[in-house]
Amino acid sequence: MKSIEVSTESRRYPIEIEWGALRRLGPLVARLGTPGKAVLLTDRNVWDACGRTAARSLEDAGFSVTPVVRPPGEEQKCLASAAEIYDVLVDARVDRKSLLIALGGGVVGDLGGFVASTFLRGIPYVQVPTSLLAQVDSSVGGKVAVNHPRAKNLIGSFYQPTGVVIDPSLLLTLPEPDRIAGMAEVIKYGIIRDATFFRFLLEHRETLRAISDPEAIEHIIARSCQIKADVVSKDERDSGLRNILNYGHTVGHALEAVDGFGHLRHGEVVAIGMVAAAMLSSKLSLAPPGLVEDHLAILSAYGLPTSCPIRDPDAVLATMRHDKKAVHDRLRFVLATEIGNVTMAEQVPDRLVHEVLVELARRSSGPD
Ligand SMILES: NC(=O)c1ccc[n+]([C@@H]2O[C@H](COP(=O)([O-])OP(=O)(O)OC[C@H]3O[C@@H](n4cnc5c(N)ncnc54)[C@H](O)[C@@H]3O)[C@@H](O)[C@H]2O)c1
Ligand SMILES: [Zn+2]
């Protein structure tokens, strides 16, 4: 078992990572607090894959479990779902000593965390992430939210869990496109913070893609969580350093918005956004030659997209400017100075961003 500590101003908590940990979920959660009422929030896919194992282990450890199984999908991350879950919590007489356990991908984690942060002005919750994205990113750091019809994650707060339990073996049932998309965030950690980790990902791409080496998978999840935990521990509320986690996300979010939610997976647009960031670094001479090629090599090795048919670069640019409240004709970006290091580029000219978007579209329309 690998254990990582997150230590923020508001709370200190462990992330436990172990192949097969779900079968021991009860004892692991019992270490975080006395067993009592536990609401096990999950979605239908995850319930079918591993929900009963989780419920049984919790019951064996003395918890009285109320399962709440929601339909899967991003549409569930809304106030109407939260309201339905509050009804269940009221019926089950949940109190401040009860525990909410969010077993699922980022949707269940964000929704469960949001409900836990608001019900009775806050009840304790444990994250048990089951998708790769959730295991390396969304379950750590305490950002909880639901979507507003007009924008993602608009309604939420910072609310840290009492613990995170990660079982990498659960990735065996995760659909492959979700596994691939989650790798974009793992690769991001290598680029922003750790060149050795980046090389490890390149070297072990075959076994990592096939999830055939439990130790290697445990290692990449632990290293990703460690990097995120370090950043979040220094900047819980997004006032500075936490920005570096948004590497590739400025262009990524704009593509997501212009294309509409749900068409491209989050990890896919982040992959394309990281290529855009590397191109900007090289246009601004912030990085040595080869940075773009390094990005393309690793992203393609994991089957991630590196370009997309952007029909209207001006619309993407306008979305970025709106999102980032750009000053004059300049945008702010996290850019890599080499693999393993990033810097904030405060005033990137619109013209360069436009050039990069056109270049991404051109690359997607045919061979270089
Ligand atoms: N809070 C944060 O810091 C943060 C960070 C990044 C992303 N997010 C949020 O995360 C969400 C996306 O998360 P996601 O990619 O995990 O999506 P998701 O929760 O929709 O999961 C993807 C799909 O995989 C299924 N699934 C999950 N685990 C499975 C398993 N082990 N076996 C079989 N099926 C499984 C789910 O049912 C779903 O259909 C978005 O809403 C995003 O805003 C939050
Ligand atoms: Zn992301």
Short mmCIF file of C-alpha atoms and ligand atoms in Angstrom, two decimals:
data_model
loop_
_atom_site.label_atom_id
_atom_site.label_comp_id
_atom_site.label_asym_id
_atom_site.label_seq_id
_atom_site.Cartn_x
_atom_site.Cartn_y
_atom_site.Cartn_z
CA MET A 1 0.00 0.00 0.00
CA LYS A 2 1.23 3.47 -0.91
CA SER A 3 0.09 6.29 1.32
CA ILE A 4 0.27 9.99 0.47
CA GLU A 5 -0.71 12.85 2.75
CA VAL A 6 -2.55 15.93 1.61
CA SER A 7 -2.06 18.76 4.03
CA THR A 8 -4.12 21.87 3.35
CA GLU A 9 -5.07 24.77 5.58
CA SER A 10 -8.54 23.34 6.10
CA ARG A 11 -7.70 19.62 6.51
CA ARG A 12 -5.05 16.93 6.51
CA TYR A 13 -5.98 13.55 5.00
CA PRO A 14 -4.49 10.39 3.53
CA ILE A 15 -4.69 8.98 0.01
CA GLU A 16 -4.32 5.18 0.21
CA ILE A 17 -3.40 3.41 -3.03
CA GLU A 18 -3.38 -0.37 -3.38
CA TRP A 19 -4.23 -2.87 -6.09
CA GLY A 20 -7.34 -4.67 -4.74
CA ALA A 21 -8.04 -2.07 -2.01
CA LEU A 22 -11.80 -2.12 -2.66
CA ARG A 23 -12.16 -5.52 -1.02
CA ARG A 24 -10.75 -3.92 2.14
CA LEU A 25 -12.75 -0.71 1.83
CA GLY A 26 -14.60 -1.28 5.15
CA PRO A 27 -11.48 -1.54 7.35
CA LEU A 28 -9.75 1.27 5.44
CA VAL A 29 -12.68 3.63 5.90
CA ALA A 30 -13.14 2.55 9.52
CA ARG A 31 -9.64 3.88 10.21
CA LEU A 32 -10.87 7.36 9.28
CA GLY A 33 -13.74 7.39 11.78
CA THR A 34 -16.03 5.18 13.87
CA PRO A 35 -18.32 3.01 11.72
CA GLY A 36 -21.91 4.25 11.63
CA LYS A 37 -24.28 5.25 8.85
CA ALA A 38 -22.71 5.33 5.40
CA VAL A 39 -24.35 6.54 2.21
CA LEU A 40 -22.68 4.86 -0.75
CA LEU A 41 -23.18 7.15 -3.75
CA THR A 42 -22.35 5.66 -7.13
CA ASP A 43 -23.58 5.35 -10.70
CA ARG A 44 -25.17 2.37 -12.44
CA ASN A 45 -22.00 1.34 -14.35
CA VAL A 46 -19.81 1.44 -11.29
CA TRP A 47 -22.42 -0.29 -9.14
CA ASP A 48 -22.53 -3.14 -11.68
CA ALA A 49 -18.71 -3.33 -11.85
CA CYS A 50 -17.82 -3.17 -8.16
CA GLY A 51 -20.56 -1.58 -6.03
CA ARG A 52 -21.64 -4.73 -4.21
CA THR A 53 -18.05 -5.58 -3.25
CA ALA A 54 -17.73 -2.10 -1.71
CA ALA A 55 -21.07 -2.32 0.12
CA ARG A 56 -20.27 -5.79 1.50
CA SER A 57 -16.87 -4.76 2.80
CA LEU A 58 -18.35 -1.68 4.50
CA GLU A 59 -21.11 -3.76 6.12
CA ASP A 60 -18.61 -6.36 7.33
CA ALA A 61 -16.68 -3.56 9.01
CA GLY A 62 -19.80 -2.42 10.91
CA PHE A 63 -21.22 0.33 8.67
CA SER A 64 -24.92 0.47 7.98
CA VAL A 65 -24.97 1.16 4.24
CA THR A 66 -27.56 3.03 2.16
CA PRO A 67 -26.64 2.64 -1.53
CA VAL A 68 -27.65 5.49 -3.84
CA VAL A 69 -27.23 4.43 -7.46
CA ARG A 70 -27.60 7.23 -10.03
CA PRO A 71 -27.63 7.02 -13.84
CA PRO A 72 -24.14 7.60 -15.32
CA GLY A 73 -23.17 10.77 -17.20
CA GLU A 74 -22.17 14.41 -16.87
CA GLU A 75 -25.88 15.49 -16.88
CA GLN A 76 -26.09 14.03 -13.38
CA LYS A 77 -23.82 16.77 -12.07
CA CYS A 78 -26.66 19.22 -11.51
CA LEU A 79 -28.71 20.77 -8.72
CA ALA A 80 -31.73 18.58 -9.51
CA SER A 81 -29.70 15.39 -8.80
CA ALA A 82 -28.30 16.95 -5.65
CA ALA A 83 -31.87 17.69 -4.51
CA GLU A 84 -32.89 14.06 -5.06
CA ILE A 85 -29.90 12.86 -3.06
CA TYR A 86 -30.75 15.27 -0.20
CA ASP A 87 -34.19 13.58 -0.07
CA VAL A 88 -32.53 10.18 0.39
CA LEU A 89 -30.26 11.56 3.12
CA VAL A 90 -33.24 13.02 4.98
CA ASP A 91 -35.14 9.70 4.72
CA ALA A 92 -32.08 7.79 5.97
CA ARG A 93 -31.75 10.24 8.90
CA VAL A 94 -28.19 11.08 8.01
CA ASP A 95 -26.51 13.23 10.65
CA ARG A 96 -23.14 14.94 10.96
CA LYS A 97 -21.55 11.72 12.17
CA SER A 98 -22.68 9.83 9.08
CA LEU A 99 -20.37 9.39 6.12
CA LEU A 100 -20.92 9.86 2.43
CA ILE A 101 -18.78 7.61 0.26
CA ALA A 102 -18.42 8.72 -3.37
CA LEU A 103 -17.62 5.59 -5.38
CA GLY A 104 -17.20 6.45 -9.04
CA GLY A 105 -15.62 8.69 -11.64
CA GLY A 106 -15.28 12.46 -11.48
CA VAL A 107 -19.01 12.97 -11.90
CA VAL A 108 -19.91 10.98 -8.78
CA GLY A 109 -16.94 12.49 -6.90
CA ASP A 110 -17.84 16.10 -7.71
CA LEU A 111 -21.57 15.56 -7.10
CA GLY A 112 -21.01 13.55 -3.90
CA GLY A 113 -18.53 16.10 -2.57
CA PHE A 114 -20.97 18.91 -3.35
CA VAL A 115 -23.81 17.16 -1.52
CA ALA A 116 -21.52 16.39 1.44
CA SER A 117 -20.34 20.01 1.59
CA THR A 118 -23.88 21.40 1.75
CA PHE A 119 -26.00 18.85 3.65
CA LEU A 120 -26.26 19.89 7.32
CA ARG A 121 -23.62 22.53 6.46
CA GLY A 122 -21.16 19.73 5.80
CA ILE A 123 -20.89 16.01 6.55
CA PRO A 124 -17.70 13.97 6.20
CA TYR A 125 -17.07 12.18 2.91
CA VAL A 126 -14.56 9.74 1.47
CA GLN A 127 -13.55 9.63 -2.17
CA VAL A 128 -13.24 6.19 -3.75
CA PRO A 129 -12.38 7.11 -7.34
CA THR A 130 -12.92 4.45 -10.02
CA SER A 131 -11.93 6.16 -13.28
CA LEU A 132 -8.32 7.06 -14.10
CA LEU A 133 -9.19 10.76 -14.25
CA ALA A 134 -10.75 10.57 -10.81
CA GLN A 135 -7.86 8.52 -9.37
CA VAL A 136 -5.18 10.97 -10.49
CA ASP A 137 -7.01 14.26 -10.44
CA SER A 138 -10.59 14.97 -9.39
CA SER A 139 -10.63 13.00 -6.11
CA VAL A 140 -7.68 14.99 -4.73
CA GLY A 141 -7.82 18.65 -3.84
CA GLY A 142 -11.35 19.25 -2.58
CA LYS A 143 -12.91 21.06 -5.53
CA VAL A 144 -16.56 20.00 -5.49
CA ALA A 145 -19.24 21.29 -7.81
CA VAL A 146 -22.30 20.80 -9.96
CA ASN A 147 -22.88 22.35 -13.38
CA HIS A 148 -25.16 25.25 -14.26
CA PRO A 149 -27.03 24.84 -17.57
CA ARG A 150 -24.82 27.59 -18.99
CA ALA A 151 -21.41 26.61 -17.59
CA LYS A 152 -19.59 23.69 -16.04
CA ASN A 153 -18.72 23.59 -12.33
CA LEU A 154 -20.32 26.98 -11.67
CA ILE A 155 -21.90 26.04 -8.34
CA GLY A 156 -19.54 24.56 -5.78
CA SER A 157 -16.90 25.05 -3.14
CA PHE A 158 -13.62 23.83 -1.72
CA TYR A 159 -14.41 20.97 0.64
CA GLN A 160 -11.73 18.39 1.42
CA PRO A 161 -12.63 14.71 1.97
CA THR A 162 -11.60 12.84 5.13
CA GLY A 163 -9.73 10.37 2.99
CA VAL A 164 -9.24 8.94 -0.49
CA VAL A 165 -9.03 5.20 -1.18
CA ILE A 166 -7.74 4.19 -4.61
CA ASP A 167 -7.90 0.69 -6.08
CA PRO A 168 -6.09 0.71 -9.46
CA SER A 169 -7.51 -2.73 -10.34
CA LEU A 170 -10.88 -1.02 -10.89
CA LEU A 171 -9.44 0.41 -14.11
CA LEU A 172 -9.76 -3.07 -15.64
CA THR A 173 -13.50 -2.50 -16.14
CA LEU A 174 -13.22 1.16 -17.18
CA PRO A 175 -13.99 1.58 -20.91
CA GLU A 176 -10.77 2.07 -22.89
CA PRO A 177 -11.61 5.57 -24.22
CA ASP A 178 -11.98 6.77 -20.60
CA ARG A 179 -8.68 5.14 -19.66
CA ILE A 180 -6.91 6.83 -22.55
CA ALA A 181 -8.48 10.21 -21.72
CA GLY A 182 -7.35 9.90 -18.09
CA MET A 183 -3.75 9.39 -19.25
CA ALA A 184 -3.72 12.98 -20.55
CA GLU A 185 -3.76 14.27 -16.96
CA VAL A 186 -1.05 11.79 -15.93
CA ILE A 187 1.16 12.96 -18.81
CA LYS A 188 0.40 16.56 -17.77
CA TYR A 189 2.00 15.93 -14.35
CA GLY A 190 5.20 14.75 -16.04
CA ILE A 191 5.34 17.82 -18.26
CA ILE A 192 4.68 20.37 -15.52
CA ARG A 193 6.72 18.85 -12.68
CA ASP A 194 8.78 15.72 -13.34
CA ALA A 195 10.90 14.83 -16.39
CA THR A 196 11.85 11.42 -14.90
CA PHE A 197 8.18 10.57 -14.57
CA PHE A 198 7.63 11.70 -18.18
CA ARG A 199 10.35 9.26 -19.34
CA PHE A 200 8.85 6.46 -17.21
CA LEU A 201 5.53 6.99 -18.99
CA LEU A 202 7.19 6.79 -22.39
CA GLU A 203 9.19 3.67 -21.51
CA HIS A 204 6.30 1.74 -19.95
CA ARG A 205 3.62 2.75 -22.43
CA GLU A 206 2.80 -0.83 -23.50
CA THR A 207 2.20 -2.26 -20.02
CA LEU A 208 0.51 0.90 -18.80
CA ARG A 209 -1.92 0.95 -21.71
CA ALA A 210 -2.74 -2.72 -21.15
CA ILE A 211 -2.89 -2.35 -17.31
CA SER A 212 -0.83 -5.53 -17.20
CA ASP A 213 1.62 -4.43 -14.51
CA PRO A 214 -0.07 -3.57 -11.20
CA GLU A 215 3.13 -2.07 -9.78
CA ALA A 216 3.60 0.30 -12.71
CA ILE A 217 -0.03 1.45 -12.53
CA GLU A 218 0.21 1.98 -8.78
CA HIS A 219 3.37 4.00 -9.35
CA ILE A 220 1.86 6.38 -11.91
CA ILE A 221 -1.27 6.94 -9.82
CA ALA A 222 0.80 7.56 -6.69
CA ARG A 223 3.21 9.93 -8.46
CA SER A 224 0.30 11.86 -10.00
CA CYS A 225 -1.47 12.14 -6.63
CA GLN A 226 1.78 13.19 -4.97
CA ILE A 227 2.30 16.01 -7.45
CA LYS A 228 -1.30 17.17 -7.14
CA ALA A 229 -1.16 16.88 -3.34
CA ASP A 230 2.05 18.97 -3.19
CA VAL A 231 0.52 21.70 -5.32
CA VAL A 232 -2.82 21.72 -3.49
CA SER A 233 -1.12 21.67 -0.09
CA LYS A 234 0.71 24.87 -1.03
CA ASP A 235 -2.29 26.56 -2.66
CA GLU A 236 -5.65 25.11 -1.59
CA ARG A 237 -7.82 27.82 -3.10
CA ASP A 238 -6.41 28.47 -6.54
CA SER A 239 -4.65 31.71 -5.75
CA GLY A 240 -1.32 30.98 -7.46
CA LEU A 241 0.62 27.74 -7.81
CA ARG A 242 -2.53 25.66 -8.42
CA ASN A 243 -2.73 27.36 -11.82
CA ILE A 244 0.02 25.08 -13.13
CA LEU A 245 -2.45 22.18 -12.97
CA ASN A 246 -4.29 24.00 -15.75
CA TYR A 247 -1.52 23.27 -18.24
CA GLY A 248 -3.24 22.54 -21.57
CA HIS A 249 -6.60 23.56 -20.13
CA THR A 250 -6.93 27.11 -21.53
CA VAL A 251 -7.24 25.88 -25.11
CA GLY A 252 -8.80 22.62 -23.84
CA HIS A 253 -11.68 24.32 -22.04
CA ALA A 254 -12.34 26.58 -25.04
CA LEU A 255 -12.52 23.57 -27.38
CA GLU A 256 -14.84 21.85 -24.91
CA ALA A 257 -17.14 24.89 -24.84
CA VAL A 258 -17.14 25.53 -28.58
CA ASP A 259 -17.75 21.87 -29.36
CA GLY A 260 -20.42 21.61 -26.68
CA PHE A 261 -20.05 19.46 -23.53
CA GLY A 262 -19.62 15.77 -23.96
CA HIS A 263 -18.56 15.59 -27.61
CA LEU A 264 -14.85 15.28 -26.89
CA ARG A 265 -13.68 13.79 -23.60
CA HIS A 266 -12.00 16.18 -21.17
CA GLY A 267 -8.65 14.36 -21.43
CA GLU A 268 -8.80 14.54 -25.22
CA VAL A 269 -9.19 18.31 -25.31
CA VAL A 270 -6.48 18.65 -22.65
CA ALA A 271 -4.13 16.61 -24.88
CA ILE A 272 -4.82 18.96 -27.80
CA GLY A 273 -4.47 21.94 -25.45
CA MET A 274 -1.05 20.71 -24.29
CA VAL A 275 0.13 20.54 -27.91
CA ALA A 276 -1.14 24.11 -28.36
CA ALA A 277 0.75 25.19 -25.22
CA ALA A 278 3.96 23.55 -26.49
CA MET A 279 3.57 25.33 -29.84
CA LEU A 280 3.12 28.65 -28.05
CA SER A 281 6.23 28.01 -25.92
CA SER A 282 8.23 27.36 -29.00
CA LYS A 283 6.87 30.43 -30.85
CA LEU A 284 7.80 32.55 -27.83
CA SER A 285 11.24 30.84 -27.64
CA LEU A 286 10.54 29.81 -24.05
CA ALA A 287 11.62 26.21 -24.58
CA PRO A 288 14.48 24.43 -26.34
CA PRO A 289 13.76 22.80 -29.73
CA GLY A 290 12.00 19.44 -29.55
CA LEU A 291 9.32 20.35 -26.99
CA VAL A 292 6.45 20.03 -29.48
CA GLU A 293 7.86 16.74 -30.80
CA ASP A 294 8.14 15.37 -27.22
CA HIS A 295 4.47 16.22 -26.67
CA LEU A 296 3.39 14.61 -29.93
CA ALA A 297 5.43 11.46 -29.22
CA ILE A 298 3.99 10.74 -25.79
CA LEU A 299 0.40 11.71 -26.57
CA SER A 300 0.34 9.55 -29.71
CA ALA A 301 1.97 6.67 -27.79
CA TYR A 302 -1.15 6.64 -25.58
CA GLY A 303 -3.60 7.04 -28.45
CA LEU A 304 -4.51 10.63 -27.50
CA PRO A 305 -5.43 13.21 -30.16
CA THR A 306 -2.88 15.92 -30.97
CA SER A 307 -4.97 18.07 -33.31
CA CYS A 308 -8.60 18.68 -34.17
CA PRO A 309 -10.64 20.15 -37.01
CA ILE A 310 -11.18 23.63 -35.59
CA ARG A 311 -13.65 25.18 -38.02
CA ASP A 312 -13.72 28.60 -36.45
CA PRO A 313 -10.47 29.62 -34.69
CA ASP A 314 -11.93 33.07 -33.96
CA ALA A 315 -14.78 31.50 -31.97
CA VAL A 316 -12.27 29.43 -29.93
CA LEU A 317 -10.20 32.53 -29.31
CA ALA A 318 -13.27 34.53 -28.27
CA THR A 319 -14.22 31.79 -25.79
CA MET A 320 -10.73 31.87 -24.27
CA ARG A 321 -10.82 35.64 -23.97
CA HIS A 322 -14.22 35.51 -22.29
CA ASP A 323 -13.12 32.68 -19.97
CA LYS A 324 -9.89 34.36 -18.92
CA LYS A 325 -11.12 37.97 -18.86
CA ALA A 326 -8.20 38.84 -21.13
CA VAL A 327 -6.58 42.25 -20.87
CA HIS A 328 -6.35 44.09 -24.23
CA ASP A 329 -5.33 41.61 -26.91
CA ARG A 330 -3.33 39.35 -24.70
CA LEU A 331 -4.01 36.07 -22.92
CA ARG A 332 -2.45 34.37 -19.92
CA PHE A 333 -1.11 30.81 -20.33
CA VAL A 334 0.78 28.18 -18.35
CA LEU A 335 3.63 27.28 -20.71
CA ALA A 336 6.41 24.69 -20.48
CA THR A 337 10.01 25.88 -20.48
CA GLU A 338 11.20 22.26 -20.78
CA ILE A 339 9.74 18.84 -19.92
CA GLY A 340 9.31 19.03 -16.13
CA ASN A 341 8.98 22.80 -15.78
CA VAL A 342 6.38 25.45 -16.51
CA THR A 343 6.06 29.19 -16.21
CA MET A 344 3.18 31.67 -16.36
CA ALA A 345 3.23 33.63 -19.62
CA GLU A 346 1.19 36.70 -18.72
CA GLN A 347 0.75 38.39 -22.07
CA VAL A 348 0.54 36.04 -25.01
CA PRO A 349 -0.61 37.95 -28.12
CA ASP A 350 -3.91 36.83 -29.65
CA ARG A 351 -2.17 36.67 -33.00
CA LEU A 352 0.10 33.81 -31.85
CA VAL A 353 -2.79 31.88 -30.31
CA HIS A 354 -4.71 32.26 -33.57
CA GLU A 355 -1.71 30.93 -35.52
CA VAL A 356 -1.55 27.89 -33.26
CA LEU A 357 -5.26 27.14 -33.64
CA VAL A 358 -4.93 27.32 -37.44
CA GLU A 359 -1.90 25.02 -37.24
CA LEU A 360 -3.83 22.46 -35.13
CA ALA A 361 -6.68 22.50 -37.65
CA ARG A 362 -4.26 22.12 -40.56
CA ARG A 363 -2.51 19.16 -38.89
CA SER A 364 -5.85 17.41 -38.44
CA SER A 365 -6.82 17.80 -42.10
CA GLY A 366 -3.93 15.80 -43.50
CA PRO A 367 -0.37 14.53 -43.10
CA ASP A 368 2.38 17.08 -42.35
N1 LIG B 1 -12.92 18.21 -8.84
C1 LIG B 1 -11.88 18.29 -9.63
O1 LIG B 1 -10.80 18.75 -9.24
C2 LIG B 1 -12.00 17.78 -11.03
C3 LIG B 1 -10.87 17.66 -11.84
C4 LIG B 1 -11.01 17.14 -13.11
C5 LIG B 1 -12.26 16.75 -13.57
N2 LIG B 1 -13.36 16.89 -12.77
C6 LIG B 1 -14.70 16.45 -13.22
O2 LIG B 1 -14.67 15.05 -13.44
C7 LIG B 1 -15.73 14.72 -14.34
C8 LIG B 1 -15.24 13.69 -15.34
O3 LIG B 1 -14.83 12.53 -14.63
P1 LIG B 1 -14.68 11.11 -15.36
O4 LIG B 1 -13.89 11.27 -16.60
O5 LIG B 1 -14.26 10.15 -14.34
O6 LIG B 1 -16.17 10.84 -15.88
P2 LIG B 1 -17.36 9.91 -15.30
O7 LIG B 1 -17.49 10.05 -13.86
O8 LIG B 1 -18.53 10.23 -16.15
O9 LIG B 1 -16.83 8.44 -15.63
C9 LIG B 1 -16.63 8.06 -16.98
C10 LIG B 1 -17.47 6.82 -17.31
O10 LIG B 1 -16.83 5.67 -16.78
C11 LIG B 1 -17.74 4.92 -15.97
N3 LIG B 1 -16.89 4.30 -14.95
C12 LIG B 1 -16.17 4.93 -14.00
N4 LIG B 1 -15.42 4.05 -13.33
C13 LIG B 1 -15.66 2.83 -13.86
C14 LIG B 1 -15.16 1.52 -13.60
N5 LIG B 1 -14.20 1.30 -12.70
N6 LIG B 1 -15.67 0.50 -14.33
C15 LIG B 1 -16.61 0.73 -15.30
N7 LIG B 1 -17.09 1.94 -15.61
C16 LIG B 1 -16.61 2.98 -14.89
C17 LIG B 1 -18.76 5.91 -15.50
O11 LIG B 1 -19.97 5.30 -15.20
C18 LIG B 1 -18.89 6.82 -16.73
O12 LIG B 1 -19.76 6.26 -17.66
C19 LIG B 1 -16.17 16.02 -14.99
O13 LIG B 1 -17.43 16.38 -14.48
C20 LIG B 1 -15.11 17.03 -14.54
O14 LIG B 1 -15.64 18.34 -14.41
C21 LIG B 1 -13.25 17.39 -11.52
ZN ZN B 2 -8.27 18.43 -16.37
#
